[in-house]
Short mmCIF file of C-alpha atoms in Angstrom, two decimals:
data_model
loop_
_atom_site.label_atom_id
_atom_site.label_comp_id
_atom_site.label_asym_id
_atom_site.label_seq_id
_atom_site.Cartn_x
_atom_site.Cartn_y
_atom_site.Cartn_z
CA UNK T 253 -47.20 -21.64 48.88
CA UNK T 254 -46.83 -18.08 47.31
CA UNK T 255 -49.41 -15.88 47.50
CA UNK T 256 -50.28 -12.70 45.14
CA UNK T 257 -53.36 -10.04 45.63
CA UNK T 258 -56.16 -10.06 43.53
CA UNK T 259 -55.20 -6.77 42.21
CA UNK T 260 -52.22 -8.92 40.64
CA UNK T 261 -54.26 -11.64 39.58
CA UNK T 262 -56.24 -9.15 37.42
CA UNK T 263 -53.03 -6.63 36.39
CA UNK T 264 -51.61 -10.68 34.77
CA UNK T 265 -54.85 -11.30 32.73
CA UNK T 266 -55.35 -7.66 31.67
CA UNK T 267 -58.78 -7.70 33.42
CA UNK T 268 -60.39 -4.04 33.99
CA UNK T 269 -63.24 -4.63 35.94
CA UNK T 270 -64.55 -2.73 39.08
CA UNK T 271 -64.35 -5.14 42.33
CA UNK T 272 -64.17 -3.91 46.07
CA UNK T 273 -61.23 -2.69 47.54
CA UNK T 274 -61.00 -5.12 50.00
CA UNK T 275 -60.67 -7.81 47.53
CA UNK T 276 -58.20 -6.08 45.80
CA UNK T 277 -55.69 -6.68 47.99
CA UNK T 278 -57.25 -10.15 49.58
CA UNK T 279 -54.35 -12.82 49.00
CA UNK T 280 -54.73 -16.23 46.40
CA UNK T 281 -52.23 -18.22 45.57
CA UNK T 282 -50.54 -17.37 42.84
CA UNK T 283 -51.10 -20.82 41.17
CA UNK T 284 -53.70 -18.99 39.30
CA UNK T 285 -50.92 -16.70 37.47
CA UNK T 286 -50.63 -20.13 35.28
CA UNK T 287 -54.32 -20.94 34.86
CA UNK T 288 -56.49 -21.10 31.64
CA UNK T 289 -58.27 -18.16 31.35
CA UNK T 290 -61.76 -17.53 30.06
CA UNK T 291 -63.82 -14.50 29.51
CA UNK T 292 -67.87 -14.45 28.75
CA UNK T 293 -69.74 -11.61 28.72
CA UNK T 294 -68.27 -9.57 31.63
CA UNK T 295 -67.86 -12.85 33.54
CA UNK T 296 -64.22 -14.53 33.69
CA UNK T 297 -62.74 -17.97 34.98
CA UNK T 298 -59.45 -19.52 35.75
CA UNK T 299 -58.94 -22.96 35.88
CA UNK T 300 -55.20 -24.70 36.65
CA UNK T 301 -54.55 -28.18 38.03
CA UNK T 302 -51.97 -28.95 40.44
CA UNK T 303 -49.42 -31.82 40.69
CA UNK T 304 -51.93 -33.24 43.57
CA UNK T 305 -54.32 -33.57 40.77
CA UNK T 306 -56.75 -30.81 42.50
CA UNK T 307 -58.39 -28.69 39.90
CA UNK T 308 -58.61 -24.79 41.48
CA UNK T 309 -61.20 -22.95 39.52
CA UNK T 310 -61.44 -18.77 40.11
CA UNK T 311 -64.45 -17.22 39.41
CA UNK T 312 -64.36 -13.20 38.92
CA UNK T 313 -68.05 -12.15 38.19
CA UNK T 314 -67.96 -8.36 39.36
CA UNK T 315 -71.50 -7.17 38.95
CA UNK T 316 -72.88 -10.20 40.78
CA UNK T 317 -73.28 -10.20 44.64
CA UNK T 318 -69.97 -12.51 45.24
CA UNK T 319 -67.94 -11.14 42.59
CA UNK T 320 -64.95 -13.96 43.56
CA UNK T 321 -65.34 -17.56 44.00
CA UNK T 322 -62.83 -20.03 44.72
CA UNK T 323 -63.63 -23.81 44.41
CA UNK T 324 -61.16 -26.71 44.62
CA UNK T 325 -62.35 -30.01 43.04
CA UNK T 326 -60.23 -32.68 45.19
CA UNK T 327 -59.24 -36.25 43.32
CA UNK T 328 -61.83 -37.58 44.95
CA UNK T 329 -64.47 -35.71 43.48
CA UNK T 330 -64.81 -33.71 46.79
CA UNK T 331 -65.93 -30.18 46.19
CA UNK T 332 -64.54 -27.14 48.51
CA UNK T 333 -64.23 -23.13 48.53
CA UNK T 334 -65.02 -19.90 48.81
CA UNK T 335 -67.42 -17.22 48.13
CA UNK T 336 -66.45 -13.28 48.32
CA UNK T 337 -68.97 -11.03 48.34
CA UNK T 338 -69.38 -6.77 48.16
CA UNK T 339 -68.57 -6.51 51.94
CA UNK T 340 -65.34 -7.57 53.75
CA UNK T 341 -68.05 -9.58 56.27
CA UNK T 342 -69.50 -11.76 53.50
CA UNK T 343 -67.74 -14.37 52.73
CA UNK T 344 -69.51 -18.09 52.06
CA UNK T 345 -67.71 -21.58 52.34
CA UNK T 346 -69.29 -23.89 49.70
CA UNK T 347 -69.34 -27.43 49.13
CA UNK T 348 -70.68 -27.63 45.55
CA UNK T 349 -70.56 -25.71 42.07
#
């Protein structure tokens, strides 16, 4: 697995939004590089599919309170990720969109 920094992940997409510094440089995989983006309102998702047939979806939503969310939807319909929030300390593991 390859990993890029967020600050990457939003230099790729051309996304100029404010988000904490420590997510700047917090490491994804760079699956997401490939993704199908989608902007609304000031809100933005990418959504890419691996060859395991797990669908990754990134969720960059920089005035809300977690502006990055990760979730993985496994074949199985099993639901997993990640919530970042403002602080370096806040970060959420989630089990449903």
């Amino acid at each position: 697995m390859i990993e890029m920094i967020l600050k990457d992940l939003l230099n790729h997409f051309e996304i100029e939004e404010e988000f904490p510094d420590y997510l700047l440089n917090q490491r994804f995989n760079e699956v997401f590089l490939d993704g199908d983006f989608t902007k609304k309102d000031n809100n933005y998702e990418i959504v890419i599919t691996t060859r395991q047939n797990v669908t990754h979806h990134m969720y960059l939503k920089p005035d809300e309170d977690f502006p990055v969310i990760i979730m993985s939807e496994l074949p199985n319909g099993s639901l997993n990720g990640m919530k970042f929030g403002r602080n370096e300390d806040e970060v959420a593991y989630i089990n449903e969109l």
